[in-house]
C-alpha positions as a printed Julia matrix, in Angstrom:
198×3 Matrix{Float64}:
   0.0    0.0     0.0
   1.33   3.7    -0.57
  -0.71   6.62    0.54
  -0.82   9.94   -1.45
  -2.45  12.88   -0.46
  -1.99  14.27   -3.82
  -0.89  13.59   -7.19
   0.01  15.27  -10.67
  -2.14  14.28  -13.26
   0.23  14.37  -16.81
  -2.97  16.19  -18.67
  -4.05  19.62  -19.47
  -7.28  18.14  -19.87
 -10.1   19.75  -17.28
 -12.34  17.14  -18.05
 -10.23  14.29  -17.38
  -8.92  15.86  -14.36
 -12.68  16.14  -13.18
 -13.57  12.65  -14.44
 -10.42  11.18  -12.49
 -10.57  12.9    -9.25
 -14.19  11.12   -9.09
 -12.95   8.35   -9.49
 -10.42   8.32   -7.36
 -11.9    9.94   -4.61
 -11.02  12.91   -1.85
  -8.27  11.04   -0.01
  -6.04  12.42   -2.74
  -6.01  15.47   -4.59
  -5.35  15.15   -8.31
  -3.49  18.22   -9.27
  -3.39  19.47  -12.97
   0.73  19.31  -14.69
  -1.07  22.94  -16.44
  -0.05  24.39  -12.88
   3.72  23.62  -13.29
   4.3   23.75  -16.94
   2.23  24.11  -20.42
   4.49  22.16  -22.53
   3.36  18.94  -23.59
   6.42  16.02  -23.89
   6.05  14.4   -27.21
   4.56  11.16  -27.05
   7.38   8.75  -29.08
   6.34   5.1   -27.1
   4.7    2.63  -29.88
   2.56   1.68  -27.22
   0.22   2.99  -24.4
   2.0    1.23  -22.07
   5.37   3.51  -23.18
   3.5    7.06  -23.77
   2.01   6.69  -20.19
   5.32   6.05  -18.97
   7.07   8.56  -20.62
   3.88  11.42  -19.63
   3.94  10.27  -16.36
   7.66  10.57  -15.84
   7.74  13.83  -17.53
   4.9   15.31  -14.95
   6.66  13.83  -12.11
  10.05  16.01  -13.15
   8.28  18.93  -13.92
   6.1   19.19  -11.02
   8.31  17.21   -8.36
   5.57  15.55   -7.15
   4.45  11.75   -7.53
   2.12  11.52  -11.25
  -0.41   9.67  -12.91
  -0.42   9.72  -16.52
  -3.24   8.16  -18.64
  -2.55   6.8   -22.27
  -5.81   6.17  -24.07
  -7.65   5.82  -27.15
  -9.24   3.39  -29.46
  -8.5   -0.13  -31.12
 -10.74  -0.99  -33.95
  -9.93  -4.76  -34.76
 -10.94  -4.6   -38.82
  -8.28  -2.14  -38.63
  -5.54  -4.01  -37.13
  -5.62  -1.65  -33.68
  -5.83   1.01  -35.18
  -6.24   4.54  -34.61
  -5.09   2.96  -31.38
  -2.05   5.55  -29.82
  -2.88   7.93  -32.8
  -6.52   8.33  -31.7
  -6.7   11.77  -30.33
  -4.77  12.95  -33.83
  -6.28   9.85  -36.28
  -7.44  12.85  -38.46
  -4.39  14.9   -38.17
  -5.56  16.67  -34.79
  -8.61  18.38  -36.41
 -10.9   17.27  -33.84
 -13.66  14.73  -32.7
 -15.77  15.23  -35.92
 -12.84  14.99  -38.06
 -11.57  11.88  -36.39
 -15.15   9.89  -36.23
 -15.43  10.82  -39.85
 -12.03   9.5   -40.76
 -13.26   5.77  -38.97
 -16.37   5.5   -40.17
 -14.92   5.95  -43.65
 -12.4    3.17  -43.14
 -15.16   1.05  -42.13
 -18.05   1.94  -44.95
 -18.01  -1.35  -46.54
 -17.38  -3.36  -43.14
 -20.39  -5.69  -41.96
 -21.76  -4.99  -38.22
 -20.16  -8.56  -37.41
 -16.73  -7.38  -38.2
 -16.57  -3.82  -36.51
 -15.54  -4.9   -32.9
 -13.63  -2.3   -31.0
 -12.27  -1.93  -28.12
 -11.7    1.14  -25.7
  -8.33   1.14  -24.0
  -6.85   3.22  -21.24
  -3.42   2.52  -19.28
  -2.73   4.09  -16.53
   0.82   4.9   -15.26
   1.73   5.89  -11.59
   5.27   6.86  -10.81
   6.56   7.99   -7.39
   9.68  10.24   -9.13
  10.24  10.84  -12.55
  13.24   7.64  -12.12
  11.25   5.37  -10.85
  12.02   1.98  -11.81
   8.91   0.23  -10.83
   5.68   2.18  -12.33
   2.52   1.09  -11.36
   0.3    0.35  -14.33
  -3.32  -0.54  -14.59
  -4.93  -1.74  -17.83
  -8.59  -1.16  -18.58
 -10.57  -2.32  -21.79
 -14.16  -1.57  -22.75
 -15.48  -3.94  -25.4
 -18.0   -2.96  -28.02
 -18.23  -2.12  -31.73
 -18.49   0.77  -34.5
 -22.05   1.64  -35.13
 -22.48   2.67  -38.68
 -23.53   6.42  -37.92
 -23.0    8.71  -34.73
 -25.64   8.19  -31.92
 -25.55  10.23  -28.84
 -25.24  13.62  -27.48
 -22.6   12.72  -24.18
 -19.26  12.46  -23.77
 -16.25  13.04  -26.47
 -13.77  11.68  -28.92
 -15.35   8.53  -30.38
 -18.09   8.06  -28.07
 -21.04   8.54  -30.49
 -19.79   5.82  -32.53
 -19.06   2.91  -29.37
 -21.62   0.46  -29.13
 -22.22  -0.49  -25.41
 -23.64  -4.17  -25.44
 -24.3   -4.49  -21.67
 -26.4   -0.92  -22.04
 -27.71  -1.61  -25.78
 -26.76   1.88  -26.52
 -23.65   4.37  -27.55
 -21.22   5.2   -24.96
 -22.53   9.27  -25.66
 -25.99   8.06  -24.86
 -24.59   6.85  -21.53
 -24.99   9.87  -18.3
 -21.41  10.87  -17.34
 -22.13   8.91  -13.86
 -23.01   5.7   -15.62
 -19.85   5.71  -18.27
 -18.03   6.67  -15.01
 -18.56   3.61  -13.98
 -17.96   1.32  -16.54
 -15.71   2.71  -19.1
 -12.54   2.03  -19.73
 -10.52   4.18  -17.27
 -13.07   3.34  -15.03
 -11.79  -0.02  -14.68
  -8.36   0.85  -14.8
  -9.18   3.3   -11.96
 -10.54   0.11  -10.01
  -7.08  -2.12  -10.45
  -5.25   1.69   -9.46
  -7.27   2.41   -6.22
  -7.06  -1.56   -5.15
  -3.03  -0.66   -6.06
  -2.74   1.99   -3.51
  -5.22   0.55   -0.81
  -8.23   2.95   -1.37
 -11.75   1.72   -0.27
């Protein structure tokens, strides 16, 4: 167990800090990495697993506290994993329309049996920026393309996620209920068992 009363979240992102901090509850504060710096490192890892490492490590020198860094996006199996790490930028970093636009193009011709996705988030904990043992938690949320946008809630690909267990897209989801069983949600579970939180 190793207790934290706060933590540097690698993001400039006010929504994931808010989304996070819920999760994770008020025994430790999730601070922003915007407070210490507003350069972003350049993610070079070929893997989520690397780019979490490398933002976590970069918050923790920056801001010389412990960070968290979270690597996510999604992994469209037609596609071979891809947008996967390139998610956020899949349509060279013009945005959430431009992005779900881009996929649903790649998949026009696909059948509904063949357009299972996957949401992935990794989560990377470091005490110092050289720590040699980060803690990492892996969470995946299983679903599949829908074949036009559905959904007014949440961001980046939601609209197009199929949710089996709620027979509905992850933006028709409330923010409490995706909270709960999205992606970083269940990395957030594996974290808080990691450090000992109820």
């Amino acid at each position: 167990m190793i207790n934290f009363t706060q933590l540097v979240l690698a993001s400039h992102n006010a929504g994931k800090l808010k989304e996070l901090q819920a999760m994770l509850g008020d025994s430790v504060q999730l601070r922003s990495i915007g407070e210490f710096s507003t350069v972003e490192p350049e993610e070079t890892g070929l893997s989520f697993v690397e780019n979490a490492i490398l933002k976590a490590r970069n918050a923790a020198r920056i801001s010389g506290l412990p960070a968290l860094a979270d690597d996510s996006g999604l992994a469209v199996d037609f596609l071979g994993g891809a947008p996967g790490i390139y998610s956020a930028r899949y349509a060279d970093g013009k945005g959430d329309a431009a992005n779900n636009a881009k996929l649903l193009d790649a998949l026009k011709d696909v059948p509904q049996a063949e357009r299972g996705a996957q949401f992935v988030c990794v989560l990377a904990l470091v005490r110092h920026a050289d720590d040699p043992l980060p803690i990492l938690c892996e969470g995946l949320w299983h679903g599949r393309i829908l074949m036009a946008a559905s959904g007014e809630h949440g961001f980046g690909y939601d609209p197009l996620f199929w949710v089996p267990e709620r027979d509905c897209s992850s933006a028709e989801l409330s923010p409490s209920d995706k909270n709960q069983i999205s992606h970083r949600a269940r990395a957030m579970d594996l974290l808080r068992q990691r450090l000992g939180l109820k």
